[in-house]
């Protein structure tokens, strides 16, 4: 309710990311140019009218039932399914919903991208062959933040951790 990123204890890794699928894109902001009658070749003023889209995209290459529920959302149906003589409990999303969550991405070079309020869309990218792996494509679009001091996203590099008090 106050906005901002959740504490580290409340952030969960959803799965491993398939190599080569992670990206962070920021589109250019839209602007309106104003020209005068006297100087029609160059704008007298240029005003930003709409911010460009900011989003993280990545493909998960592994997941469990809890991850499916988190990224696809909605109510779930639970039933037992028997495959090759073994019985499994299946939890499957059955509704199409909007999923919102905080997203933190940490690169291999310790660069963090925090999105305190992201609209998350998930879809399967699943070639059913021996040489491919099932994937869930995640798109996390930065939404307007809730907290007064929050931006739609933050990018920063992790440095040395703070020294613990009394140490």
GROMACS .gro file of C-alpha atoms in nm:
model
  167
    1UNK     CA    1   0.000   0.000   0.000
    2UNK     CA    2   0.290   0.241   0.060
    3UNK     CA    3   0.456   0.152  -0.269
    4UNK     CA    4   0.824   0.083  -0.313
    5UNK     CA    5   1.009  -0.244  -0.352
    6UNK     CA    6   0.936  -0.525  -0.107
    7UNK     CA    7   1.210  -0.633   0.131
    8UNK     CA    8   1.457  -0.891  -0.001
    9UNK     CA    9   1.288  -1.162   0.212
   10UNK     CA   10   0.965  -1.106   0.020
   11UNK     CA   11   1.120  -1.143  -0.327
   12UNK     CA   12   1.132  -1.494  -0.474
   13UNK     CA   13   1.330  -1.625  -0.770
   14UNK     CA   14   1.078  -1.773  -1.011
   15UNK     CA   15   1.327  -1.993  -1.199
   16UNK     CA   16   1.636  -1.985  -1.416
   17UNK     CA   17   1.642  -1.766  -1.724
   18UNK     CA   18   1.717  -1.925  -2.060
   19UNK     CA   19   2.046  -1.791  -2.193
   20UNK     CA   20   2.004  -1.505  -2.440
   21UNK     CA   21   1.641  -1.421  -2.358
   22UNK     CA   22   1.666  -1.146  -2.092
   23UNK     CA   23   1.631  -0.781  -2.194
   24UNK     CA   24   1.537  -0.442  -2.049
   25UNK     CA   25   1.395  -0.197  -2.301
   26UNK     CA   26   1.301   0.166  -2.264
   27UNK     CA   27   1.119   0.323  -2.556
   28UNK     CA   28   1.172   0.683  -2.649
   29UNK     CA   29   0.932   0.934  -2.492
   30UNK     CA   30   0.684   1.098  -2.731
   31UNK     CA   31   0.718   1.471  -2.792
   32UNK     CA   32   0.507   1.738  -2.960
   33UNK     CA   33   0.700   2.000  -3.158
   34UNK     CA   34   0.560   2.352  -3.202
   35UNK     CA   35   0.663   2.566  -3.498
   36UNK     CA   36   0.615   2.935  -3.558
   37UNK     CA   37   0.498   3.086  -3.886
   38UNK     CA   38   0.821   3.284  -3.901
   39UNK     CA   39   1.050   2.983  -3.849
   40UNK     CA   40   0.880   2.679  -3.996
   41UNK     CA   41   1.188   2.461  -4.038
   42UNK     CA   42   1.284   2.412  -3.672
   43UNK     CA   43   1.064   2.385  -3.365
   44UNK     CA   44   1.033   2.677  -3.128
   45UNK     CA   45   0.925   2.445  -2.845
   46UNK     CA   46   0.922   2.071  -2.789
   47UNK     CA   47   0.707   1.929  -2.510
   48UNK     CA   48   0.717   1.572  -2.382
   49UNK     CA   49   0.366   1.432  -2.413
   50UNK     CA   50   0.393   1.061  -2.324
   51UNK     CA   51   0.662   0.853  -2.160
   52UNK     CA   52   0.793   0.556  -2.353
   53UNK     CA   53   0.723   0.200  -2.242
   54UNK     CA   54   0.970   0.043  -1.999
   55UNK     CA   55   0.975  -0.337  -1.972
   56UNK     CA   56   1.178  -0.642  -1.879
   57UNK     CA   57   1.145  -0.959  -2.089
   58UNK     CA   58   1.290  -1.300  -2.014
   59UNK     CA   59   1.213  -1.668  -2.065
   60UNK     CA   60   1.204  -1.905  -1.771
   61UNK     CA   61   1.341  -2.247  -1.863
   62UNK     CA   62   1.214  -2.427  -1.555
   63UNK     CA   63   0.917  -2.389  -1.325
   64UNK     CA   64   0.695  -2.562  -1.075
   65UNK     CA   65   0.324  -2.540  -0.998
   66UNK     CA   66   0.376  -2.243  -0.762
   67UNK     CA   67   0.554  -2.046  -1.037
   68UNK     CA   68   0.269  -2.122  -1.280
   69UNK     CA   69   0.017  -1.984  -1.030
   70UNK     CA   70   0.226  -1.670  -0.967
   71UNK     CA   71   0.283  -1.573  -1.330
   72UNK     CA   72  -0.045  -1.684  -1.486
   73UNK     CA   73  -0.261  -1.598  -1.182
   74UNK     CA   74  -0.632  -1.656  -1.163
   75UNK     CA   75  -0.822  -1.923  -0.981
   76UNK     CA   76  -0.686  -2.271  -1.014
   77UNK     CA   77  -0.833  -2.615  -1.048
   78UNK     CA   78  -0.673  -2.899  -0.859
   79UNK     CA   79  -0.722  -3.257  -0.961
   80UNK     CA   80  -0.540  -3.586  -0.962
   81UNK     CA   81  -0.404  -3.712  -1.292
   82UNK     CA   82  -0.270  -4.062  -1.353
   83UNK     CA   83   0.014  -4.095  -1.605
   84UNK     CA   84   0.186  -4.430  -1.666
   85UNK     CA   85   0.031  -4.576  -1.352
   86UNK     CA   86   0.148  -4.294  -1.122
   87UNK     CA   87  -0.091  -4.037  -0.973
   88UNK     CA   88   0.002  -3.669  -0.956
   89UNK     CA   89  -0.174  -3.366  -0.809
   90UNK     CA   90  -0.218  -3.105  -1.085
   91UNK     CA   91  -0.272  -2.735  -1.026
   92UNK     CA   92  -0.362  -2.543  -1.342
   93UNK     CA   93  -0.466  -2.179  -1.393
   94UNK     CA   94  -0.808  -2.152  -1.554
   95UNK     CA   95  -0.878  -1.778  -1.573
   96UNK     CA   96  -0.717  -1.495  -1.767
   97UNK     CA   97  -0.624  -1.221  -1.522
   98UNK     CA   98  -0.393  -0.924  -1.482
   99UNK     CA   99  -0.098  -1.006  -1.258
  100UNK     CA  100   0.087  -0.726  -1.080
  101UNK     CA  101   0.402  -0.775  -0.875
  102UNK     CA  102   0.732  -0.611  -0.794
  103UNK     CA  103   1.017  -0.726  -1.016
  104UNK     CA  104   1.390  -0.723  -0.946
  105UNK     CA  105   1.641  -0.836  -1.207
  106UNK     CA  106   2.009  -0.873  -1.115
  107UNK     CA  107   2.252  -0.910  -1.404
  108UNK     CA  108   2.567  -1.119  -1.397
  109UNK     CA  109   2.754  -0.788  -1.353
  110UNK     CA  110   2.558  -0.691  -1.038
  111UNK     CA  111   2.341  -0.432  -1.212
  112UNK     CA  112   1.992  -0.422  -1.059
  113UNK     CA  113   1.669  -0.321  -1.226
  114UNK     CA  114   1.386  -0.270  -0.978
  115UNK     CA  115   1.026  -0.223  -1.090
  116UNK     CA  116   0.810  -0.166  -0.780
  117UNK     CA  117   0.482  -0.213  -0.971
  118UNK     CA  118   0.490  -0.424  -1.287
  119UNK     CA  119   0.212  -0.571  -1.496
  120UNK     CA  120   0.332  -0.925  -1.566
  121UNK     CA  121   0.219  -1.121  -1.869
  122UNK     CA  122   0.320  -1.482  -1.919
  123UNK     CA  123   0.291  -1.710  -2.218
  124UNK     CA  124   0.428  -2.049  -2.312
  125UNK     CA  125   0.695  -2.079  -2.581
  126UNK     CA  126   0.700  -2.453  -2.615
  127UNK     CA  127   0.839  -2.651  -2.905
  128UNK     CA  128   0.765  -3.015  -2.826
  129UNK     CA  129   1.086  -3.159  -2.967
  130UNK     CA  130   1.390  -3.335  -2.822
  131UNK     CA  131   1.621  -3.047  -2.903
  132UNK     CA  132   1.413  -2.766  -2.749
  133UNK     CA  133   1.316  -2.680  -2.395
  134UNK     CA  134   0.979  -2.556  -2.273
  135UNK     CA  135   0.983  -2.190  -2.176
  136UNK     CA  136   0.756  -1.935  -2.014
  137UNK     CA  137   0.807  -1.591  -2.167
  138UNK     CA  138   0.765  -1.322  -1.901
  139UNK     CA  139   0.701  -0.958  -1.991
  140UNK     CA  140   0.704  -0.718  -1.696
  141UNK     CA  141   0.581  -0.370  -1.795
  142UNK     CA  142   0.661  -0.084  -1.556
  143UNK     CA  143   0.339   0.077  -1.430
  144UNK     CA  144   0.280   0.406  -1.246
  145UNK     CA  145   0.425   0.370  -0.897
  146UNK     CA  146   0.212   0.384  -0.585
  147UNK     CA  147   0.454   0.550  -0.343
  148UNK     CA  148   0.508   0.925  -0.362
  149UNK     CA  149   0.887   0.881  -0.368
  150UNK     CA  150   0.891   0.592  -0.617
  151UNK     CA  151   0.981   0.607  -0.984
  152UNK     CA  152   0.846   0.355  -1.233
  153UNK     CA  153   1.186   0.181  -1.223
  154UNK     CA  154   1.536   0.216  -1.080
  155UNK     CA  155   1.864   0.099  -1.228
  156UNK     CA  156   2.174   0.080  -1.009
  157UNK     CA  157   2.496  -0.116  -0.965
  158UNK     CA  158   2.555  -0.312  -0.649
  159UNK     CA  159   2.875  -0.200  -0.477
  160UNK     CA  160   3.020  -0.307  -0.146
  161UNK     CA  161   2.755  -0.405   0.110
  162UNK     CA  162   2.712  -0.175   0.409
  163UNK     CA  163   2.912  -0.276   0.713
  164UNK     CA  164   2.694  -0.420   0.986
  165UNK     CA  165   2.657  -0.195   1.287
  166UNK     CA  166   2.874  -0.294   1.579
  167UNK     CA  167   3.106  -0.501   1.362
   0.00000   0.00000   0.00000
